[in-house]
Coordinates of C-alpha atoms in Angstrom, one line a residue:
Chain W
X1 CA 20.0 28.3 7.1
X2 CA 19.1 27.1 10.7
X3 CA 21.2 24.0 11.9
X4 CA 19.5 20.6 11.1
X5 CA 18.0 19.2 14.5
X6 CA 19.2 15.9 15.7
X7 CA 16.6 13.8 17.4
X8 CA 16.7 10.1 18.2
X9 CA 19.2 9.7 15.4
X10 CA 17.2 11.5 12.8
X11 CA 18.0 14.7 11.1
X12 CA 15.1 17.2 11.1
X13 CA 15.5 19.7 8.2
X14 CA 13.5 22.8 8.4
X15 CA 15.2 25.4 5.9
X16 CA 14.4 29.2 5.8
X17 CA 12.3 28.5 2.7
X18 CA 10.1 25.9 4.3
X19 CA 6.9 27.7 3.8
X20 CA 4.9 25.0 5.5
X21 CA 6.8 24.1 8.6
X22 CA 9.1 26.9 9.8
X23 CA 6.7 29.1 11.5
X24 CA 4.6 26.2 12.8
X25 CA 7.7 25.0 14.7
X26 CA 8.6 28.5 15.8
X27 CA 5.1 28.8 17.4
X28 CA 5.4 25.3 18.9
X29 CA 8.9 26.3 20.6
X30 CA 7.0 29.3 22.1
X31 CA 4.5 26.6 23.4
X32 CA 1.7 27.5 21.0
X33 CA -0.1 24.9 19.0
X34 CA -1.0 26.8 15.7
X35 CA -2.8 25.6 12.7
X36 CA -3.8 27.3 9.5
X37 CA -7.2 28.8 9.1
X38 CA -8.6 29.5 5.6
X39 CA -9.5 33.1 5.3
X40 CA -12.4 32.3 2.9
X41 CA -14.2 29.2 4.4
X42 CA -12.8 29.6 8.0
X43 CA -11.9 25.8 8.2
X44 CA -8.7 24.9 10.1
X45 CA -6.2 22.4 8.6
X46 CA -3.2 20.4 9.7
X47 CA -0.6 19.8 8.6
X48 CA 0.3 23.3 7.3
X49 CA -0.3 23.6 3.5
X50 CA -0.6 26.4 1.1
X51 CA -4.1 26.2 -0.1
X52 CA -7.4 25.1 1.6
X53 CA -8.1 21.7 0.7
X54 CA -11.9 22.3 0.9
X55 CA -12.2 25.7 -1.0
X56 CA -8.7 26.0 -2.7
X57 CA -8.2 29.5 -1.3
X58 CA -4.7 30.6 -0.8
X59 CA -5.4 33.1 1.9
X60 CA -4.7 31.9 5.4
X61 CA -3.7 32.9 8.9
X62 CA -2.2 31.1 11.9
X63 CA -5.1 30.2 14.6
X64 CA -4.1 28.8 18.0
X65 CA -6.0 25.8 19.1
X66 CA -6.5 24.4 22.7
X67 CA -4.4 21.4 22.4
X68 CA -7.1 19.2 23.8
X69 CA -8.5 16.4 22.1
X70 CA -9.3 12.7 22.0
X71 CA -7.3 9.6 20.8
X72 CA -9.1 8.8 17.5
X73 CA -6.7 5.8 16.6
X74 CA -3.3 4.5 17.7
X75 CA -0.7 2.0 17.1
X76 CA 2.0 0.4 19.2
X77 CA 5.5 0.0 17.5
X78 CA 7.1 -3.0 19.0
X79 CA 9.8 -3.5 16.2
X80 CA 11.2 -0.1 15.5
X81 CA 12.8 0.5 12.1
X82 CA 14.5 3.9 12.8
X83 CA 17.7 3.1 15.0
X84 CA 16.9 6.1 17.4
X85 CA 13.7 4.4 18.3
X86 CA 15.2 0.8 19.1
X87 CA 15.6 1.7 22.7
X88 CA 12.2 3.2 23.1
X89 CA 10.1 0.2 22.1
X90 CA 7.2 -0.4 22.8
X91 CA 5.9 3.2 22.0
X92 CA 2.6 4.5 21.1
X93 CA 1.8 6.7 18.1
X94 CA -1.6 8.5 18.3
X95 CA -3.8 10.1 16.0
X96 CA -5.4 12.8 18.1
X97 CA -8.7 14.5 17.2
X98 CA -8.7 18.0 18.4
X99 CA -11.7 19.5 20.1
X100 CA -11.9 22.4 17.7
X101 CA -13.4 21.1 14.6
X102 CA -14.9 17.7 15.4
X103 CA -17.3 16.3 12.5
X104 CA -16.6 19.1 10.3
X105 CA -16.9 19.8 7.4
X106 CA -18.3 16.3 7.0
X107 CA -19.3 13.9 10.0
X108 CA -16.3 11.7 9.2
X109 CA -13.7 14.6 9.2
X110 CA -11.9 16.4 11.9
X111 CA -8.8 18.5 12.8
X112 CA -6.4 15.5 13.7
X113 CA -2.7 15.3 14.3
X114 CA -0.1 12.5 14.8
X115 CA 2.1 12.5 17.8
X116 CA 3.5 10.2 20.4
X117 CA 1.8 9.4 23.6
X118 CA 4.1 11.0 26.1
X119 CA 4.0 11.8 29.9
X120 CA 3.6 15.2 31.0
X121 CA 7.3 15.6 31.3
X122 CA 7.6 14.9 27.7
X123 CA 9.2 11.2 28.1
X124 CA 7.4 8.5 26.2
X125 CA 4.4 7.2 28.0
X126 CA 3.6 3.4 28.7
X127 CA 2.4 2.2 25.4
X128 CA -0.2 0.1 27.1
X129 CA -2.1 3.3 28.3
X130 CA -2.9 4.2 24.7
X131 CA -6.7 3.7 24.1
X132 CA -9.2 5.1 21.6
X133 CA -11.5 7.5 23.4
X134 CA -8.7 8.7 25.9
X135 CA -8.5 12.5 26.5
X136 CA -5.2 14.0 25.8
X137 CA -3.5 17.5 25.9
X138 CA -0.6 18.9 24.0
X139 CA 2.9 18.8 25.6
X140 CA 5.8 20.6 23.8
X141 CA 9.1 18.7 23.4
X142 CA 11.8 21.5 22.9
X143 CA 14.5 20.2 20.5
X144 CA 16.2 23.4 19.5
X145 CA 16.0 27.2 19.7
X146 CA 13.7 27.3 16.8
X147 CA 11.8 23.9 17.0
X148 CA 9.7 22.0 19.3
X149 CA 7.6 18.9 18.5
X150 CA 4.0 18.8 19.7
X151 CA 3.3 15.7 21.6
X152 CA 0.3 14.4 23.6
X153 CA -0.1 13.3 27.1
X154 CA -3.1 11.9 28.9
X155 CA -5.1 14.6 30.5
X156 CA -6.8 13.0 33.2
X157 CA -10.2 14.1 31.9
X158 CA -13.0 11.4 31.9
X159 CA -12.9 9.6 28.4
X160 CA -15.0 10.8 25.6
X161 CA -17.2 7.5 25.5
X162 CA -16.2 3.9 26.0
X163 CA -12.5 3.3 25.9
X164 CA -11.3 0.8 23.4
X165 CA -8.0 -1.2 23.2
X166 CA -6.9 -3.8 20.9
X167 CA -7.7 -7.0 22.7
X168 CA -4.6 -9.3 23.4
Chain A
X1 CA -15.6 8.3 -21.6
X2 CA -14.2 6.1 -24.3
X3 CA -14.5 2.4 -23.3
X4 CA -11.7 0.1 -24.6
X5 CA -13.1 -3.0 -23.2
X6 CA -11.7 -6.1 -25.0
X7 CA -9.7 -3.9 -27.4
X8 CA -6.3 -4.6 -25.4
X9 CA -4.7 -7.8 -24.2
X10 CA -1.8 -8.9 -22.0
X11 CA 0.0 -11.3 -24.2
X12 CA 3.4 -12.1 -22.3
X13 CA 4.3 -12.5 -18.8
X14 CA 7.9 -13.2 -17.3
X15 CA 9.7 -13.1 -14.0
X16 CA 12.9 -14.1 -12.3
X17 CA 13.5 -16.1 -9.2
X18 CA 12.0 -14.8 -5.9
X19 CA 14.8 -14.6 -3.5
X20 CA 16.5 -12.7 -0.7
X21 CA 19.8 -12.7 -2.3
X22 CA 19.8 -12.2 -6.0
X23 CA 23.4 -11.4 -6.2
X24 CA 23.0 -9.4 -9.2
X25 CA 21.9 -5.9 -10.5
X26 CA 18.3 -4.7 -11.0
X27 CA 19.4 -4.2 -14.6
X28 CA 20.2 -7.9 -15.0
X29 CA 17.1 -9.2 -13.6
X30 CA 14.9 -6.7 -15.6
X31 CA 16.5 -7.9 -18.8
X32 CA 15.9 -11.7 -17.9
X33 CA 12.2 -10.8 -17.0
X34 CA 11.5 -8.8 -20.2
X35 CA 13.2 -11.4 -22.4
X36 CA 11.1 -14.3 -20.8
X37 CA 8.0 -12.3 -21.3
X38 CA 8.7 -11.4 -25.1
X39 CA 9.4 -15.1 -25.8
X40 CA 6.3 -15.9 -23.8
X41 CA 4.2 -13.7 -26.0
X42 CA 5.6 -15.0 -29.3
X43 CA 5.8 -11.3 -30.6
X44 CA 9.0 -10.6 -32.7
X45 CA 11.3 -8.6 -30.5
X46 CA 11.0 -5.7 -32.9
X47 CA 7.4 -5.4 -32.2
X48 CA 7.8 -4.5 -28.7
X49 CA 8.5 -0.7 -29.2
X50 CA 7.2 0.6 -25.9
X51 CA 8.4 0.1 -22.2
X52 CA 7.3 1.4 -18.9
X53 CA 8.7 0.8 -15.4
X54 CA 7.9 1.9 -11.9
X55 CA 10.6 2.4 -9.2
X56 CA 11.5 4.5 -6.1
X57 CA 15.3 5.2 -7.2
X58 CA 15.9 1.4 -6.5
X59 CA 15.9 0.2 -9.9
X60 CA 17.4 0.6 -13.7
X61 CA 15.6 2.9 -16.2
X62 CA 13.9 1.5 -19.1
X63 CA 15.9 2.7 -22.0
X64 CA 19.2 1.1 -20.4
X65 CA 17.4 -2.3 -20.2
X66 CA 16.0 -1.9 -23.6
X67 CA 19.3 -1.3 -25.1
X68 CA 20.8 -4.4 -23.3
X69 CA 18.0 -6.2 -25.2
X70 CA 18.6 -4.6 -28.6
X71 CA 15.2 -2.9 -28.4
X72 CA 14.6 0.2 -30.0
X73 CA 12.0 2.2 -28.3
X74 CA 9.2 4.6 -29.8
X75 CA 8.1 5.2 -26.3
X76 CA 9.4 4.8 -22.6
X77 CA 8.8 6.2 -19.4
X78 CA 10.0 5.4 -15.7
X79 CA 7.5 6.4 -13.2
X80 CA 8.0 7.0 -9.4
X81 CA 6.0 4.6 -7.3
X82 CA 5.5 1.1 -6.0
X83 CA 2.3 -0.7 -5.2
X84 CA -0.8 0.0 -7.3
X85 CA 1.6 1.0 -10.2
X86 CA 1.1 -2.2 -12.3
X87 CA -2.5 -1.7 -13.1
X88 CA -2.0 2.1 -13.6
X89 CA 0.7 1.4 -16.1
X90 CA -1.3 -1.1 -17.9
X91 CA -3.8 1.8 -18.5
X92 CA -1.0 4.0 -19.6
X93 CA 0.3 1.4 -22.0
X94 CA -3.2 1.1 -23.6
X95 CA -3.5 4.9 -24.0
X96 CA 0.0 5.1 -25.7
X97 CA -0.9 2.4 -28.2
X98 CA -4.3 3.9 -28.7
X99 CA -2.5 7.3 -29.4
X100 CA -0.5 5.6 -32.1
X101 CA 2.7 6.2 -30.1
X102 CA 3.9 2.5 -30.2
X103 CA 2.6 -1.1 -30.8
X104 CA 3.3 -3.0 -27.8
X105 CA 4.6 -2.1 -24.3
X106 CA 6.8 -4.1 -21.9
X107 CA 6.0 -3.1 -18.3
X108 CA 8.5 -4.2 -15.8
X109 CA 9.5 -3.9 -12.0
X110 CA 12.9 -4.8 -10.9
X111 CA 14.0 -4.6 -7.2
X112 CA 16.5 -5.9 -4.9
X113 CA 13.9 -5.3 -2.3
X114 CA 15.6 -7.3 0.4
X115 CA 19.2 -7.2 -0.5
X116 CA 19.6 -3.6 -1.4
X117 CA 16.9 -1.3 -0.5
X118 CA 14.4 -2.6 2.1
X119 CA 11.3 -0.6 2.5
X120 CA 10.7 -1.7 6.0
X121 CA 14.3 -2.0 6.8
X122 CA 16.8 -0.1 8.9
X123 CA 19.2 0.9 6.1
X124 CA 19.2 4.0 3.8
X125 CA 15.5 4.6 3.7
X126 CA 15.3 5.1 7.5
X127 CA 18.5 7.0 7.6
X128 CA 17.4 9.6 5.2
X129 CA 16.9 13.4 6.5
X130 CA 13.4 14.2 7.4
X131 CA 11.8 17.3 5.8
X132 CA 8.6 18.5 4.4
X133 CA 5.6 16.4 4.6
X134 CA 7.7 13.6 6.4
X135 CA 7.7 15.9 9.5
X136 CA 4.0 15.3 10.1
X137 CA 4.7 11.7 11.1
X138 CA 8.4 10.4 10.8
X139 CA 9.8 12.2 14.1
X140 CA 7.2 10.2 16.0
X141 CA 8.7 6.9 14.9
X142 CA 6.2 6.4 12.0
X143 CA 8.0 5.6 8.9
X144 CA 7.5 2.0 7.6
X145 CA 4.7 1.1 5.6
X146 CA 3.3 -1.1 8.4
X147 CA 3.6 2.0 10.7
X148 CA 1.9 4.1 8.1
X149 CA -1.1 1.7 7.7
X150 CA -1.6 0.7 11.4
X151 CA -3.8 3.5 12.5
X152 CA -6.4 2.6 9.7
X153 CA -6.1 -1.1 10.6
X154 CA -6.8 -0.3 14.4
X155 CA -9.7 1.8 13.7
X156 CA -11.3 -0.8 11.4
X157 CA -11.0 -3.1 14.4
X158 CA -12.6 -0.6 16.6
X159 CA -15.4 0.3 14.4
X160 CA -16.5 -3.0 13.0
X161 CA -15.3 -5.6 15.6
X162 CA -12.7 -7.1 13.1
X163 CA -10.5 -9.5 15.0
X164 CA -6.7 -10.4 14.5
X165 CA -8.1 -14.1 14.2
X166 CA -10.3 -13.3 11.3
X167 CA -7.6 -11.2 9.5
X168 CA -5.2 -14.1 10.1
X169 CA -7.2 -16.2 7.6
X170 CA -5.7 -14.2 4.9
X171 CA -2.3 -15.5 5.6
X172 CA -3.6 -18.9 6.2
X173 CA -5.2 -19.0 2.6
X174 CA -2.1 -17.5 0.9
X175 CA 0.2 -19.9 2.6
X176 CA -2.1 -22.7 1.6
X177 CA -1.7 -21.3 -1.9
X178 CA 2.0 -21.0 -1.8
X179 CA 2.3 -24.6 -0.8
X180 CA 1.3 -25.3 -4.4
X181 CA 4.0 -22.8 -5.9
X182 CA 7.4 -24.1 -6.5
X183 CA 8.5 -20.4 -6.8
X184 CA 7.3 -19.3 -3.5
X185 CA 9.8 -18.0 -0.9
X186 CA 7.6 -19.5 1.9
X187 CA 5.9 -22.8 1.0
X188 CA 4.8 -24.0 4.5
X189 CA 1.2 -23.8 5.4
X190 CA 0.2 -21.9 8.7
X191 CA -2.6 -21.9 11.0
X192 CA -4.5 -18.9 12.5
X193 CA -2.6 -19.6 15.9
X194 CA 0.7 -19.3 14.0
X195 CA -0.2 -15.9 12.8
X196 CA -1.6 -14.5 16.0
X197 CA 1.1 -16.3 18.0
X198 CA 3.9 -14.7 15.9
X199 CA 5.8 -11.6 17.4
X200 CA 4.3 -8.3 17.1
X201 CA 5.8 -5.6 14.6
X202 CA 3.5 -2.7 15.1
X203 CA 0.2 -3.5 16.7
X204 CA -2.2 -4.6 15.4
X205 CA 0.4 -6.3 13.0
X206 CA 2.1 -9.5 13.9
X207 CA 5.1 -10.6 11.9
X208 CA 3.0 -13.2 9.9
X209 CA 0.5 -10.5 9.0
X210 CA 3.4 -8.5 6.9
X211 CA 4.7 -9.4 3.5
X212 CA 8.2 -10.6 2.6
X213 CA 10.8 -8.1 1.3
X214 CA 12.0 -9.8 -1.9
X215 CA 14.6 -9.5 -4.7
X216 CA 12.9 -10.0 -8.1
X217 CA 12.0 -8.6 -11.4
X218 CA 8.7 -9.0 -13.1
X219 CA 7.3 -8.1 -16.7
X220 CA 4.1 -8.3 -18.7
X221 CA 3.4 -7.1 -22.2
X222 CA 0.4 -5.2 -23.4
X223 CA -0.7 -5.0 -26.9
X224 CA -4.0 -4.6 -29.0
X225 CA -6.4 -7.3 -29.3
X226 CA -5.8 -7.3 -33.1
X227 CA -2.1 -7.7 -32.9
X228 CA -2.6 -10.2 -30.0
X229 CA -4.1 -12.7 -32.5
X230 CA -0.6 -13.4 -33.6
X231 CA 0.6 -14.1 -30.3
X232 CA 1.6 -17.7 -29.0
X233 CA -0.4 -18.2 -25.8
X234 CA -4.2 -17.6 -25.6
X235 CA -4.4 -13.7 -25.2
X236 CA -6.0 -12.4 -22.0
X237 CA -8.4 -9.6 -22.6
X238 CA -8.5 -6.4 -20.5
X239 CA -12.2 -5.6 -19.5
X240 CA -11.5 -2.6 -17.4
X241 CA -8.6 -0.7 -15.6
X242 CA -8.3 2.1 -12.9
X243 CA -5.1 3.6 -11.9
X244 CA -3.9 5.1 -8.8
X245 CA -7.3 6.4 -7.9
X246 CA -7.1 8.4 -4.6
X247 CA -9.2 9.6 -1.6
X248 CA -9.6 13.4 -1.4
X249 CA -6.3 13.6 0.5
X250 CA -3.4 11.3 0.3
X251 CA -0.8 12.9 2.4
X252 CA -2.7 13.2 5.6
X253 CA -5.7 10.9 4.8
X254 CA -6.4 10.1 8.3
X255 CA -8.2 13.6 8.7
X256 CA -10.3 13.3 5.6
X257 CA -13.4 11.0 5.1
X258 CA -13.8 7.9 7.0
X259 CA -10.3 6.7 8.0
X260 CA -11.3 3.0 7.2
X261 CA -12.3 3.8 3.6
X262 CA -9.7 2.9 1.1
X263 CA -9.2 4.1 -2.5
X264 CA -11.4 1.0 -3.8
X265 CA -14.4 3.2 -2.9
X266 CA -13.7 5.4 -5.8
X267 CA -12.0 3.1 -8.2
X268 CA -14.7 0.4 -8.1
X269 CA -17.3 2.3 -10.2
X270 CA -14.5 3.1 -12.9
X271 CA -13.4 -0.4 -13.3
X272 CA -16.6 -2.3 -13.0
X273 CA -18.3 0.4 -15.2
X274 CA -15.8 -0.2 -17.9
X275 CA -16.1 -3.9 -17.6
X276 CA -19.9 -4.0 -17.4
X277 CA -20.0 -6.5 -14.7
X278 CA -20.0 -6.7 -10.9
X279 CA -18.1 -8.5 -8.0
X280 CA -20.3 -11.6 -8.4
X281 CA -18.8 -12.1 -11.9
X282 CA -15.3 -12.4 -10.6
X283 CA -13.9 -15.9 -10.3
X284 CA -10.4 -15.1 -8.9
X285 CA -9.2 -12.0 -7.1
X286 CA -5.6 -10.7 -6.6
X287 CA -5.9 -8.3 -3.7
X288 CA -2.7 -6.7 -2.8
X289 CA -1.3 -8.3 0.5
X290 CA 1.4 -6.0 1.7
X291 CA -0.4 -7.0 5.0
X292 CA -3.2 -9.4 5.7
X293 CA -5.4 -6.2 6.4
X294 CA -4.8 -4.7 3.0
X295 CA -6.5 -7.8 1.4
X296 CA -9.2 -7.5 3.5
X297 CA -10.0 -3.8 3.3
X298 CA -9.8 -3.9 -0.5
X299 CA -12.1 -6.9 -0.8
X300 CA -14.8 -5.2 1.1
X301 CA -14.3 -1.9 -0.4
X302 CA -14.8 -3.3 -4.0
X303 CA -18.1 -5.0 -2.9
X304 CA -17.1 -8.6 -2.4
X305 CA -18.8 -8.2 0.8
X306 CA -20.5 -5.3 2.7
X307 CA -18.3 -2.6 4.4
X308 CA -17.1 -3.7 7.8
X309 CA -17.7 -7.4 7.0
X310 CA -14.3 -7.9 5.6
X311 CA -13.3 -10.0 8.7
X312 CA -16.1 -12.4 8.1
X313 CA -15.4 -12.6 4.4
X314 CA -11.8 -13.4 4.5
X315 CA -12.5 -16.0 7.3
X316 CA -15.2 -17.9 5.6
X317 CA -13.1 -20.0 3.3
X318 CA -14.3 -18.1 0.1
X319 CA -10.8 -16.8 -0.5
X320 CA -9.0 -20.2 -0.4
X321 CA -8.3 -22.5 -3.2
X322 CA -11.5 -24.7 -3.4
X323 CA -13.6 -21.8 -2.3
X324 CA -16.0 -19.6 -4.3
X325 CA -13.4 -16.9 -5.1
X326 CA -9.8 -17.7 -4.2
X327 CA -7.6 -14.6 -3.6
X328 CA -3.8 -14.4 -4.5
X329 CA -3.6 -18.2 -5.7
X330 CA 0.3 -17.8 -6.0
X331 CA 0.6 -17.0 -2.3
X332 CA 1.0 -13.4 -3.1
X333 CA 3.3 -10.9 -1.3
X334 CA 2.7 -12.6 2.0
X335 CA 4.2 -15.9 0.8
X336 CA 5.5 -16.0 -2.8
X337 CA 7.5 -12.6 -2.6
X338 CA 7.1 -9.0 -2.7
X339 CA 7.1 -7.4 -6.1
X340 CA 4.8 -4.2 -5.7
X341 CA 1.7 -6.0 -7.3
X342 CA 3.2 -7.3 -10.7
X343 CA 3.3 -10.9 -9.7
X344 CA -0.5 -10.9 -8.9
X345 CA -1.4 -9.9 -12.3
X346 CA 1.1 -12.3 -13.8
X347 CA -0.7 -15.1 -11.6
X348 CA -4.2 -14.1 -12.9
X349 CA -3.0 -14.2 -16.5
X350 CA -1.8 -17.7 -16.0
X351 CA -5.1 -18.6 -14.2
X352 CA -7.0 -17.5 -17.2
X353 CA -4.8 -19.2 -19.7
X354 CA -5.2 -22.4 -17.6
X355 CA -1.3 -22.9 -17.3
X356 CA -0.6 -21.9 -13.9
X357 CA 3.0 -23.2 -12.9
X358 CA 2.2 -25.4 -10.0
X359 CA 3.5 -29.0 -9.3
X360 CA 1.2 -30.7 -11.9
X361 CA 3.6 -32.3 -14.5
X362 CA 1.7 -31.1 -17.4
X363 CA 0.7 -27.6 -16.2
X364 CA 2.3 -25.9 -19.1
X365 CA -0.1 -27.8 -21.5
X366 CA -2.8 -26.8 -19.2
X367 CA -3.6 -30.2 -17.6
X368 CA -4.2 -29.9 -14.0
X369 CA -5.5 -32.3 -11.1
X370 CA -7.2 -29.7 -9.3
X371 CA -6.0 -31.5 -6.0
X372 CA -5.4 -28.7 -3.6
X373 CA -3.6 -30.8 -1.0
X374 CA 0.0 -29.5 -0.3
X375 CA 2.6 -29.9 -3.1
X376 CA -0.1 -30.4 -5.8
X377 CA -2.2 -28.0 -7.9
X378 CA -3.3 -24.4 -7.7
X379 CA -5.0 -24.1 -11.0
X380 CA -8.7 -22.9 -10.5
X381 CA -11.0 -24.7 -12.7
X382 CA -12.6 -22.9 -15.7
X383 CA -11.5 -19.5 -14.4
X384 CA -13.0 -16.9 -16.8
X385 CA -12.7 -13.5 -15.0
X386 CA -10.1 -12.4 -12.8
X387 CA -9.7 -9.1 -10.9
X388 CA -6.6 -7.3 -9.3
X389 CA -6.9 -4.8 -6.6
X390 CA -3.7 -2.9 -6.3
X391 CA -2.7 -1.0 -3.2
X392 CA -0.3 1.8 -2.6
X393 CA -1.6 2.8 0.7
X394 CA -5.2 3.3 2.1
X395 CA -5.8 6.4 0.1
X396 CA -4.4 5.1 -3.4
X397 CA -5.1 2.1 -5.4
X398 CA -5.6 0.5 -8.8
X399 CA -7.7 -2.2 -10.4
X400 CA -7.8 -4.4 -13.3
X401 CA -10.3 -6.9 -14.8
X402 CA -9.2 -9.6 -17.1
X403 CA -11.1 -12.3 -19.1
X404 CA -9.9 -15.3 -21.0

């Protein structure tokens, strides 16, 4: 059983029998963002799960994705509840829509993933830079020999449509 | 589908003090709330032979509580869950009675939600190891209810132009109602400026957009309309119920279906279909206010206004006492106290009985002034039909329609 990973006061547990996350994190540690692809209908899904949520097929294969996407929604945590995040506030949590499967299988769906908005070096980005429509790319935050967290940083590309921020 | 409209009733309600320091166990509080509900119903104790509770490893199981009260059970179950459980368990109670398993069911929720296990707090819940599904969000500092819901709220503002000021009116309305409620934890009225000027918790939520963690126990009793005829207060009839109705995916709902759609989209046809009525027929709503936004999202999804127009609806005065369709007349989770939804059903039962426990001296006899200035009355005149909109999270909700 791999050692639990300590990160920001949290204990992340990925035991050997974790049939969802273990390989995902191993790929992430190799700096590859992999999602599951249904062998029957071909749709990609995240987080890693055992059956296809659209066609219930069990067969799947890892599929590497580009790690590029657009901020679909975000929030800024000002009052952290997790002790390890107290000194990180304000920090942004972003819902990123990856480029691979936008508007599929229905116009309101997509391949989306949750992460922090970070700087290219992996440190937390200024929360005020988060905006719906900003383009981002994956950055891997190495936490242990068998685990890295996929995070997202501003890519510098032109925004996908008008930027939107919470009016303050 | 079988329709049980009007065949079941809520006949008794009871609760303990809303506080932040109960100083006693969930077992003791549950016993008090259940005893009050049984006495309120007028049913003989031995007629209450079913018991349901909901909890998250933060309460006392039904069979222990029943034993303390000398109740021998023919049916019981303790269900995992918080918000949206009340309405769902009312439906399960109806099913258990309909199946001949028991005659009357006491449904309770008992929690030291502030002094022991805080949902949004920094205690045991936030220190637990992170594994499985939690890995998709908790490592990124996304763990509390507010943090879990904020992506949905933010996207609603983006798509529909909903403003912080509009949504603040939910707190303003509920604070107005709480000023008529001797039991409420917070009795002071607030302004829109108070809400949007309070400190940020997780944008777009300010402190006053969030509910109050509370120590409290609540109970209500469900039995058949036939048996309800023997009960003391006027029984309140169940017209329709929908329980823990969910979007296509609950674990990572942000990726499936419109993100601003909440479970009411699916629940409304079930509950209104059973009741044979529509939103216009509802006199009082109890829309779960874990946050100001949750009330707004549900009111629009159930059709009290068009999708996307919730901001305008909640800021129009309609949801305030004296308005066309008041919401959470007790002050709800934002002001009275947080009970995972049961208190809002209790409030609506009292509204339909005409005996809301406000500051009117003869409220228990149903005599009210209908003066909604501070410290007076919160009874809605001639309330005939109420609706509860229970919320667990954006993709899961429940609903209940009652008539007097």
